[in-house]
Coordinates of C-alpha atoms in Angstrom, one line a residue:
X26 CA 1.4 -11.2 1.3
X27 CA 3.7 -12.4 4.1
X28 CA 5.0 -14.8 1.7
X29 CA 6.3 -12.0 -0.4
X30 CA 8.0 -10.2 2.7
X31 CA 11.7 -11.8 1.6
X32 CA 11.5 -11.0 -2.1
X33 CA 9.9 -7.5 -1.6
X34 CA 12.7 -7.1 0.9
X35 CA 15.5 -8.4 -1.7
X36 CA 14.1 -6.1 -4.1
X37 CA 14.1 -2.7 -2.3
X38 CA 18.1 -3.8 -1.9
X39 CA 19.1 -4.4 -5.3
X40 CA 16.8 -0.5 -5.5
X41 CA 18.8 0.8 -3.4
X42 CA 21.9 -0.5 -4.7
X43 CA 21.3 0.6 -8.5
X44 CA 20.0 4.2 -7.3
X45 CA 23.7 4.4 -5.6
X46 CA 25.8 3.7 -9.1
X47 CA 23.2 6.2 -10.7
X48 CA 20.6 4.0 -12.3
X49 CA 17.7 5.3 -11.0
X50 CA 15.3 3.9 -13.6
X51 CA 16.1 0.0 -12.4
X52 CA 16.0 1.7 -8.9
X53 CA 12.7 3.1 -9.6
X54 CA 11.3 -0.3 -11.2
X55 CA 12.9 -2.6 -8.2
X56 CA 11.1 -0.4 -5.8
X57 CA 7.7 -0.3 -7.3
X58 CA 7.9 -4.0 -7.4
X59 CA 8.9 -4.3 -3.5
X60 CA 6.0 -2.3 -3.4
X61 CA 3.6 -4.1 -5.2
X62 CA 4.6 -7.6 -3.5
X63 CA 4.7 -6.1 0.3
X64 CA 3.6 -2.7 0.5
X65 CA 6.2 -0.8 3.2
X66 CA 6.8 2.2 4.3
X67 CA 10.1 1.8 3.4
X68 CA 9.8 1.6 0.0
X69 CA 7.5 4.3 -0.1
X70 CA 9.8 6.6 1.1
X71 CA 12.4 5.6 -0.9
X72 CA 10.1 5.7 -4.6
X73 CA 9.5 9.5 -3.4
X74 CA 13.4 10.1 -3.1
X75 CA 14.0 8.4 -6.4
X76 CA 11.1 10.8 -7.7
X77 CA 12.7 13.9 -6.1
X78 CA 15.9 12.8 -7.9
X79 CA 14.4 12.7 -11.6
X80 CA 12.0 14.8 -11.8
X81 CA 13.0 18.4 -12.9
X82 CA 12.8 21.6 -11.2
X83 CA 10.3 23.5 -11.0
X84 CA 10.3 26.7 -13.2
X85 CA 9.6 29.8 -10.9
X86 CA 8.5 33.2 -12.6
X87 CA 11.1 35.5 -10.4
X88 CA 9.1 38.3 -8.7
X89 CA 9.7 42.2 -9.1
X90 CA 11.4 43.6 -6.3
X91 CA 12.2 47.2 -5.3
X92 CA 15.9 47.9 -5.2
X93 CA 15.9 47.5 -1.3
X94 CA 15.1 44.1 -1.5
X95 CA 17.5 43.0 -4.1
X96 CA 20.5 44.0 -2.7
X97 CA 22.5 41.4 -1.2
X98 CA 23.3 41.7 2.3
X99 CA 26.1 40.5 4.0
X100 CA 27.0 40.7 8.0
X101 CA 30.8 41.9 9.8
X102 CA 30.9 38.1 10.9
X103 CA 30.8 36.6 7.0
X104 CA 33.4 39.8 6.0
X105 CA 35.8 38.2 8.6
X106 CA 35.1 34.8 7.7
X107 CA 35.6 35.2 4.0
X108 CA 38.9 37.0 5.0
X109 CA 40.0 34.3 7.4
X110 CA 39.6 31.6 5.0
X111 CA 41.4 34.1 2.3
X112 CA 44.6 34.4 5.0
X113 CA 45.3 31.1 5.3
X114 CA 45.5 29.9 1.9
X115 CA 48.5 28.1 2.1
X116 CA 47.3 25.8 4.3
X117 CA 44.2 23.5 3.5
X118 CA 43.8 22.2 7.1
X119 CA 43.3 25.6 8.1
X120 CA 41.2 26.1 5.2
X121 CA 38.8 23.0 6.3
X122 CA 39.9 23.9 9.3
X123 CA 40.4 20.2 10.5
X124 CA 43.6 19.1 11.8
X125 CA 46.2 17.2 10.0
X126 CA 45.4 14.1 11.1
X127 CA 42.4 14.8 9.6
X128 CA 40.3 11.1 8.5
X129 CA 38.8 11.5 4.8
X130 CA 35.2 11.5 6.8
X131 CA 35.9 14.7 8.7
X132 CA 37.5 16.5 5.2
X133 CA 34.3 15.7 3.7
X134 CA 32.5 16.8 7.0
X135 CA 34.3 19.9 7.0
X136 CA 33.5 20.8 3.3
X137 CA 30.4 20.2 3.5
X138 CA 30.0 23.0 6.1
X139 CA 32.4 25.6 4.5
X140 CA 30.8 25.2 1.0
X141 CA 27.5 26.0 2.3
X142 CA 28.7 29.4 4.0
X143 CA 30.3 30.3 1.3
X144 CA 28.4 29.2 -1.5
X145 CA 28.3 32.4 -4.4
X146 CA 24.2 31.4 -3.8
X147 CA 24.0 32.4 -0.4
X148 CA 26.7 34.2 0.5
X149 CA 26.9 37.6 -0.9
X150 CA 30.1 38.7 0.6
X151 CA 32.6 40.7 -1.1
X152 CA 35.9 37.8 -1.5
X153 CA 33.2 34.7 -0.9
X154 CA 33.6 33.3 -4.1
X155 CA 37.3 32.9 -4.1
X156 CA 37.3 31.6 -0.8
X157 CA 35.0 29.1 -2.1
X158 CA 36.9 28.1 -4.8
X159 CA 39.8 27.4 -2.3
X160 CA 37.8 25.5 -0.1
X161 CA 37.1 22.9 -3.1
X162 CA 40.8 23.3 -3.7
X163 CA 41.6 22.4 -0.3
X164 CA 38.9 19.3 -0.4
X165 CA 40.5 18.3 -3.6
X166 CA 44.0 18.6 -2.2
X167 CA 43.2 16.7 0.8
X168 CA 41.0 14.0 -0.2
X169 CA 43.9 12.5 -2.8
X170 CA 46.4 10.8 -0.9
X171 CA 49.2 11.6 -3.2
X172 CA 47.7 15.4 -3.5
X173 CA 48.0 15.5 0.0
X174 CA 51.4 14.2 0.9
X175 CA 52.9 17.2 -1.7
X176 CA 51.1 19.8 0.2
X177 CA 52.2 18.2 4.0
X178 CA 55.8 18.2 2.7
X179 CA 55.7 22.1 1.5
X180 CA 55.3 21.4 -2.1
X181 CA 52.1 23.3 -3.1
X182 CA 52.7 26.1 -1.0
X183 CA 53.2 28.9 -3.8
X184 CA 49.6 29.5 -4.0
X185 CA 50.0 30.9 -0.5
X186 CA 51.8 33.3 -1.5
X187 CA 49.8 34.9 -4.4
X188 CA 47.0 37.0 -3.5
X189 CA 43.2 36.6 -3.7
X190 CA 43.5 37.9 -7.7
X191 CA 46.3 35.4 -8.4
X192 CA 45.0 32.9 -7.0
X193 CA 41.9 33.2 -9.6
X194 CA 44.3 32.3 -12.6
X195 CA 45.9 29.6 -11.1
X196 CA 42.7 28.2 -10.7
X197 CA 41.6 28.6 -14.3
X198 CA 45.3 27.2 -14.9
X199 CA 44.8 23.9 -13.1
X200 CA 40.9 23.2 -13.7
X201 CA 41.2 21.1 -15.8
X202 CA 43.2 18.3 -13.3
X203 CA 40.3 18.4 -11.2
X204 CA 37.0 19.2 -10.6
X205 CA 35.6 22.1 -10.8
X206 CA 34.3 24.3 -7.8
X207 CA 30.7 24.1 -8.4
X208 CA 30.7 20.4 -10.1
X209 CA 32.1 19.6 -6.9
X210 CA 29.5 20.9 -4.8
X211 CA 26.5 19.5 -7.3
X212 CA 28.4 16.2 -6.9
X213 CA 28.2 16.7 -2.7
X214 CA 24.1 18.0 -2.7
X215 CA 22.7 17.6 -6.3
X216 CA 22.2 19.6 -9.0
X217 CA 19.1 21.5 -7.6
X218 CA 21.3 22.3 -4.6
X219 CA 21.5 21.4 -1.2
X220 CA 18.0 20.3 -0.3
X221 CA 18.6 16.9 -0.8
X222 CA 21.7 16.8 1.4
X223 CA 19.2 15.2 3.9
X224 CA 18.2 12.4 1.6
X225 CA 20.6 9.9 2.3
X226 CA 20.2 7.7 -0.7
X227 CA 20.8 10.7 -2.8
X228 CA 23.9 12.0 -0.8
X229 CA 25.6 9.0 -1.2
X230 CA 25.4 8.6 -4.9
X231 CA 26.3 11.5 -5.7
X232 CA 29.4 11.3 -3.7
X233 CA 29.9 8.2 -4.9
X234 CA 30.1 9.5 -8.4
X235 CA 33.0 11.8 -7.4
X236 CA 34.8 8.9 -6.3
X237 CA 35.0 7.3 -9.2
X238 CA 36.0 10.5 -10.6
X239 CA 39.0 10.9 -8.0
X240 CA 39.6 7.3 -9.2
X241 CA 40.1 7.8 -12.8
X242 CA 42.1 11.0 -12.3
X243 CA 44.4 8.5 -10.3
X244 CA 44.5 6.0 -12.7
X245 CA 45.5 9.0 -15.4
X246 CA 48.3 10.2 -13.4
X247 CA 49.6 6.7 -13.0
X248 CA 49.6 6.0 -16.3
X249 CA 51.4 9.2 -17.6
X250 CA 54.0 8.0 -14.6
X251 CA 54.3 4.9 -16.2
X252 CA 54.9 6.6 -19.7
X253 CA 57.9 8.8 -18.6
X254 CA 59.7 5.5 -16.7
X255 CA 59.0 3.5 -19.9
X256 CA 60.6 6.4 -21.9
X257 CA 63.5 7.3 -19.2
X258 CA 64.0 3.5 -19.5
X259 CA 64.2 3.6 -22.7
X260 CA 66.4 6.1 -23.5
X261 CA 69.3 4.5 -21.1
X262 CA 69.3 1.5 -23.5
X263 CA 71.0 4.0 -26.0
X264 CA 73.9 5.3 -23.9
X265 CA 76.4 2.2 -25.0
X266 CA 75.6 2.4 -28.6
X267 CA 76.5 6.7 -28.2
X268 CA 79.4 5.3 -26.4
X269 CA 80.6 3.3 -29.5
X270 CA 79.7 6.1 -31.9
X271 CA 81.9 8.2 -29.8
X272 CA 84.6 5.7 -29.9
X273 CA 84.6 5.9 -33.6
X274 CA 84.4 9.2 -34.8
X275 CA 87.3 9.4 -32.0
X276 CA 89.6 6.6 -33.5
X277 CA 88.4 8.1 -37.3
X278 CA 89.8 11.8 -36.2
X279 CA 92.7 10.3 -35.5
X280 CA 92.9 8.0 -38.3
X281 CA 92.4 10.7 -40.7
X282 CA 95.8 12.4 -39.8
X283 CA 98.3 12.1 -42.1
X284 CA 100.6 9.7 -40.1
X285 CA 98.8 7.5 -37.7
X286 CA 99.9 7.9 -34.1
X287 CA 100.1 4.1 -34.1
X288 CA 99.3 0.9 -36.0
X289 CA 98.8 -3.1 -35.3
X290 CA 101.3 -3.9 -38.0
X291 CA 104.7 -3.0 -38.9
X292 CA 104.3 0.0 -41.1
X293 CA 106.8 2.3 -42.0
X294 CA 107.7 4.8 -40.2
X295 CA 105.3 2.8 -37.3
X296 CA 108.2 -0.2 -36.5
X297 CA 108.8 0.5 -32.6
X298 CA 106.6 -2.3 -30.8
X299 CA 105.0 -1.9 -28.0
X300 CA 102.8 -3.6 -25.2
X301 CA 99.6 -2.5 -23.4
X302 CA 100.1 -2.1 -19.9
X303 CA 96.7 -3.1 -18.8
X304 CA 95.4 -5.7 -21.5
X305 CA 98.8 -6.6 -23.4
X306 CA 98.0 -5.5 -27.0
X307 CA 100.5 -5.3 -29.0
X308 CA 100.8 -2.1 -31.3
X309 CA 103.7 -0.5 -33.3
X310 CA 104.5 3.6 -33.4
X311 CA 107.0 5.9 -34.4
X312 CA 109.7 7.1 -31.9
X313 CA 110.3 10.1 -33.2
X314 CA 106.7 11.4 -32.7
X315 CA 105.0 8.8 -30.2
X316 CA 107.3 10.1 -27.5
X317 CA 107.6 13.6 -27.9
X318 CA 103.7 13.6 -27.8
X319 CA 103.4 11.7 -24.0
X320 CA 106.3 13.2 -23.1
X321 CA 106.5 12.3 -19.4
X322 CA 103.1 12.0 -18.7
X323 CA 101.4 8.7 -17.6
X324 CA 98.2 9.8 -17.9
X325 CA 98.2 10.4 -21.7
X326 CA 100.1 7.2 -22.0
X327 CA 97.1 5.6 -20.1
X328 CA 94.7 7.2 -22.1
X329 CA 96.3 6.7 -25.5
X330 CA 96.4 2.9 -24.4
X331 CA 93.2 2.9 -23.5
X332 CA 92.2 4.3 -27.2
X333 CA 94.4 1.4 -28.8
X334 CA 92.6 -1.1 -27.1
X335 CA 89.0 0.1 -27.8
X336 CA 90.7 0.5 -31.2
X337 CA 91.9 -3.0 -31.3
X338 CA 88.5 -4.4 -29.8
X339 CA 86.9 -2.8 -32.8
X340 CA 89.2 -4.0 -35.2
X341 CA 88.9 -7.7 -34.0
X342 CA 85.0 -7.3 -34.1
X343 CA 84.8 -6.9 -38.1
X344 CA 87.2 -9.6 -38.3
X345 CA 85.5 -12.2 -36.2
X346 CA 82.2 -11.0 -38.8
X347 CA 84.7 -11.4 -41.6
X348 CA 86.5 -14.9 -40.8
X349 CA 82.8 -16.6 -39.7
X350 CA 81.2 -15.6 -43.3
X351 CA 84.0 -16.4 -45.0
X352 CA 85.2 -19.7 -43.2
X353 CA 81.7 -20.9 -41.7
X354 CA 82.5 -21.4 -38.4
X355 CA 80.4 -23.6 -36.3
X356 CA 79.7 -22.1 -33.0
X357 CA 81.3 -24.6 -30.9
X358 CA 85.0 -23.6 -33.1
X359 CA 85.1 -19.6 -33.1
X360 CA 87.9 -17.7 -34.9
X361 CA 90.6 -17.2 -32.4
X362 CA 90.1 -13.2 -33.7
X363 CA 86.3 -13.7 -31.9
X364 CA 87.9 -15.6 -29.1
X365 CA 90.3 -12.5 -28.4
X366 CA 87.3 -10.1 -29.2
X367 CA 85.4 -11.9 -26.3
X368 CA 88.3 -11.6 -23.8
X369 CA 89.0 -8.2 -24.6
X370 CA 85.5 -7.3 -24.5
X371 CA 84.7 -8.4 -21.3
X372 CA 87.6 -6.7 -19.6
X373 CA 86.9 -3.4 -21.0

């Protein structure tokens, strides 16, 4: 049997292991066979948690009782408890009441505690329920890192100032981001309650499945953050093409007048030339009714300029597109229209 020690020993690890992730049959099978090579007392104990953990619960035929012994009592000290935790409910350290430099061991200390007082189950108080429904709010809050960092910098403080009714719908309003009061607690001490919170084995999976819960909400919220900078991203690549389209429909209202403002030719009644200021284009207009419409302003001179050029630019685009079809250009000899267009277009 001593020869057996080591494996029986390897085996009641790998148990204990695979009843932590939830897989309590391998659990169960690994620890009968620790068993069966070196009978411990270990293992024994352990095959009785794993059997606690299975099997069902016992159905119980409830017993009559008079009406005196069905009524729920509740003391002054658990009024004034439910109603302290009620007061501070814009504050989840106070809620827990840990400080804020609270470690995630001494949250999860400090809900243990407060959901047992104040479990709907044992406490019959008048207000106990909501207060326990904030105190798995406040866990929930406080356990996330990036939950908690909104509430320490003020930004989930409008539930504080709602009242014990109100606060039930924004509950039922935000359920579904986490989980729920009660799943929370059956996650903490098991589904038949809180006689197993003892049992260490059994403690420690189940808190271990609400981890990987927490961890999966995170990895949601990271990926819908990801969506809306792929999408704000996205959009930006469209704000120089609404900049052209802008550019056009501008230069086509004032195309469509019936005597253009200006012109890159000589056309009649458009035979004054004249030079851009800031990019030397040349372009012809009409004394008579270029000048009266500036008048003496330089900033409509500026900004009708500016419109020639973008005009211009535009203009030498379709005919760089026009002379390389037409001419097949190699790329090492552009058009001198494209090799104006590339000047232009990196100076504007």
């Amino acid at each position: 049997m001593e020869s057996n020690k080591d494996e029986a020993i390897r085996c009641l690890s790998i148990a204990k292991s695979s009843f932590e992730v939830g897989d309590y049959s391998k659990a169960q099978r690994l620890a009968e066979k620790s068993k069966r090579l070196y009978p411990t007392e270990r293992a024994e104990q352990f095959l009785q948690i794993i059997k606690r953990q299975t099997d069902p619960a016992p159905k119980t035929i409830p017993l009559q009782k008079n009406n005196a012994q069905t009524d729920k009592k509740y003391t002054t000290e658990q009024v004034n408890a439910v109603k302290a935790i009620l007061a501070c409910s814009n504050c989840y350290y106070k809620v827990l009441s840990v400080d804020r430099t609270a470690t995630d061991a001494e949250i999860k200390k400090a809900y243990r505690k407060k959901a047992l007082l104040f479990h709907p189950d044992k406490n019959s108080t008048p207000g106990a329920d909501e207060a326990f429904k904030l105190i798995s709010k406040a866990f929930n809050t406080l356990s996330d890192p990036h939950k908690r960092a909104i509430h320490d910098s003020g930004g989930d403080r409008e539930d504080g100032r709602r009242s014990a009714p109100t606060y039930r719908s924004t509950y039922h309003r935000r359920r579904r981001e986490e989980v729920s009061p009660e799943d929370l607690f059956n996650l903490f001490f098991g589904r038949n309650g809180p006689r197993f919170n003892q049992d260490r084995y059994t403690d420690h999976a189940h808190f271990y499945k609400y981890q990987r819960y927490q961890q999966y909400q995170r990895q949601r919220q990271h990926q819908r953050q990801r969506q809306q900078q792929q999408q704000e991203d996205g959009s930006m690549k469209y704000f120089p093409f609404i900049f052209i389209i802008l550019a056009l429909v501008l230069s086509a209202m004032m195309s469509s007048q019936s005597e253009p403002l200006y012109t890159f030719q000589t056309l009649s009644p458009n035979t004054y030339k004249r030079v851009t200021s800031l990019n030397q284009v040349d372009y012809f207009v009409n004394p008579k009714t270029f000048f009266p419409r500036i008048g003496n302003s330089h900033y409509k001179l500026r900004e009708i300029e500016r419109q020639i050029e973008l005009d211009w630019v535009n203009e030498l685009a379709r005919t760089c597109q026009r002379e390389q079809r037409q001419r097949g250009y190699r790329r090492s000899k552009l058009p001198k229209s494209c090799q104006e267009y590339d000047r232009l277009a990196r100076r504007l």
